[in-house]
Amino acid sequence: FFSYLILVFLPIIPILALINARNEGRYRLFLLLNVASIVFPILLISVLNLINNSMVARYEKLTSTVEGCKTLDQQESFECIQNLARETNDVSICSSIDDAFQKGLCYSGVLINSGEVEVCDEIEELTYRDDCYLSKSETQQDYSLCSPIVDEIKRTNCYTGFALSLENLSICEYIVDIDSRQGCIYEFAVKFSDVELCQTLSMPSYDNCLSNIALNKADISICELMQNNLMKESCIGAINANLQN
């Protein structure tokens, strides 16, 4: 930018001097100065552009490999590797990052760019692989992608989330652990105020499910279905208190 300013304004100086010296017969000297003032900035800009292009080419070559990225400062190195992984759509490059948080960002970046589920298989760390399948299941609205998730809690949450969002209770049946499956049914029953479904649950989920629906609907008759007397009285008392207010 400053080089172009020089190119624009520098010739003005000898031109003014030339006008001033017109009556002194020194046209040749000032003409030479005028030519020099035009040529020099052009040469200067050319040299600066060559240097800049050389530096850009060197940086691009440096950042085209993981080894080159690692020669940069720490934060710049992280960003360099993340960009390289995204550009090449190669999730395995992210594993060269030691920092867990930055590695997670790298995986996320590749997943955003890639529409392929297979990219999840290439992730070595189980936590990030599970997160990959979870993310892909949500973006593709495909609950079958919950199945490869190793972490039981994440897998259960994945199936439960789809059961609720798709209003499909049968998805809960994909949950192997009995307690976790009951939890999915519980969430479904409460969300859709299904009293009969609550009654298929074992205690204490049975009473908790009915209590939630009763309070949401302000319906004491649902409290009456509860088995635990203390919880039943608490449910009725809470509804009466809310009605009085």
Coordinates of C-alpha atoms in Angstrom, one line a residue, residues 46-164:
S46 CA 8.9 -5.0 -8.2
V47 CA 11.6 -6.1 -5.7
L48 CA 9.1 -6.0 -2.8
N49 CA 6.6 -8.1 -4.8
L50 CA 9.4 -10.7 -5.6
I51 CA 10.3 -10.9 -1.9
N52 CA 6.6 -11.3 -0.9
N53 CA 5.9 -13.9 -3.6
S54 CA 9.0 -15.8 -2.5
M55 CA 7.8 -15.7 1.2
V56 CA 4.3 -16.8 0.2
A57 CA 5.6 -19.7 -1.9
R58 CA 7.9 -20.8 1.0
Y59 CA 5.1 -20.7 3.5
E60 CA 2.7 -22.6 1.2
K61 CA 5.4 -25.3 0.8
L62 CA 6.1 -25.4 4.5
T63 CA 2.4 -25.8 5.4
S64 CA 1.8 -28.5 2.9
T65 CA 3.1 -31.2 5.2
V66 CA 2.6 -32.1 8.8
E67 CA 6.3 -31.9 9.4
G68 CA 6.4 -28.4 8.1
C69 CA 3.4 -27.4 10.2
K70 CA 5.2 -28.6 13.3
T71 CA 8.1 -26.2 12.7
L72 CA 5.7 -23.2 13.3
D73 CA 4.7 -21.7 16.7
Q74 CA 2.4 -23.9 18.7
Q75 CA -1.0 -22.2 18.0
E76 CA 0.0 -21.6 14.3
S77 CA 1.1 -25.2 14.1
F78 CA -2.3 -26.4 15.4
E79 CA -4.1 -24.3 12.8
C80 CA -1.8 -25.4 10.1
I81 CA -2.4 -29.1 10.7
Q82 CA -6.2 -28.5 11.0
N83 CA -6.3 -26.7 7.7
L84 CA -4.2 -29.4 6.1
A85 CA -6.6 -32.1 7.4
R86 CA -9.6 -30.2 6.1
E87 CA -8.1 -29.5 2.7
T88 CA -7.1 -33.1 2.1
N89 CA -10.1 -34.5 3.9
D90 CA -7.7 -36.8 5.8
V91 CA -8.8 -37.3 9.4
S92 CA -5.7 -39.3 10.2
I93 CA -3.7 -36.1 10.1
C94 CA -5.4 -34.9 13.2
S95 CA -3.8 -37.6 15.3
S96 CA -0.5 -35.8 15.0
I97 CA -1.8 -33.1 17.3
D98 CA -1.0 -33.8 21.0
D99 CA -3.3 -31.3 22.5
A100 CA -6.7 -33.0 23.2
F101 CA -8.8 -29.9 22.7
Q102 CA -7.1 -28.9 19.4
K103 CA -7.3 -32.5 18.2
G104 CA -11.0 -32.4 18.8
L105 CA -11.3 -29.2 16.8
C106 CA -9.4 -30.8 14.0
Y107 CA -11.7 -33.9 13.9
S108 CA -14.7 -31.6 13.9
G109 CA -13.4 -29.5 11.0
V110 CA -12.9 -32.6 8.8
L111 CA -16.3 -34.0 9.7
I112 CA -18.0 -30.7 8.7
N113 CA -16.3 -30.9 5.3
S114 CA -16.9 -34.6 4.8
G115 CA -20.3 -36.2 4.2
E116 CA -18.9 -39.7 4.4
V117 CA -19.6 -41.8 7.5
E118 CA -16.5 -43.9 6.7
V119 CA -14.3 -41.0 8.0
C120 CA -15.4 -42.0 11.5
D121 CA -13.7 -45.4 11.1
E122 CA -10.4 -43.7 10.6
I123 CA -10.4 -42.1 14.0
E124 CA -8.2 -44.0 16.4
E125 CA -9.4 -42.4 19.7
L126 CA -12.6 -44.0 20.9
T127 CA -14.0 -40.8 22.4
Y128 CA -13.6 -38.8 19.1
R129 CA -14.8 -41.8 17.0
D130 CA -18.0 -42.0 19.2
D131 CA -18.5 -38.2 18.8
C132 CA -18.1 -38.6 15.1
Y133 CA -20.8 -41.3 14.8
L134 CA -23.1 -39.2 17.1
S135 CA -22.6 -36.1 14.9
K136 CA -23.2 -38.1 11.7
S137 CA -26.3 -39.7 13.1
E138 CA -27.8 -36.3 13.8
T139 CA -26.8 -34.6 10.5
Q140 CA -28.0 -37.6 8.5
Q141 CA -31.0 -38.3 10.7
D142 CA -30.1 -42.0 10.8
Y143 CA -30.4 -43.8 14.2
S144 CA -28.6 -46.8 12.8
L145 CA -25.4 -44.8 13.3
C146 CA -26.0 -45.0 17.0
S147 CA -25.0 -48.7 16.9
P148 CA -21.2 -48.3 16.4
I149 CA -20.9 -45.9 19.4
V150 CA -18.9 -47.7 22.0
D151 CA -19.6 -45.6 25.1
E152 CA -22.9 -46.9 26.6
I153 CA -24.2 -43.6 27.8
K154 CA -23.6 -41.8 24.5
R155 CA -25.2 -44.7 22.6
T156 CA -28.2 -44.7 24.9
N157 CA -28.6 -40.9 24.5
C158 CA -28.3 -41.3 20.8
Y159 CA -31.2 -43.9 20.6
T160 CA -33.3 -42.0 23.2
G161 CA -32.9 -38.7 21.2
F162 CA -34.1 -40.4 18.0
A163 CA -37.0 -42.1 19.8
L164 CA -38.2 -38.7 21.1

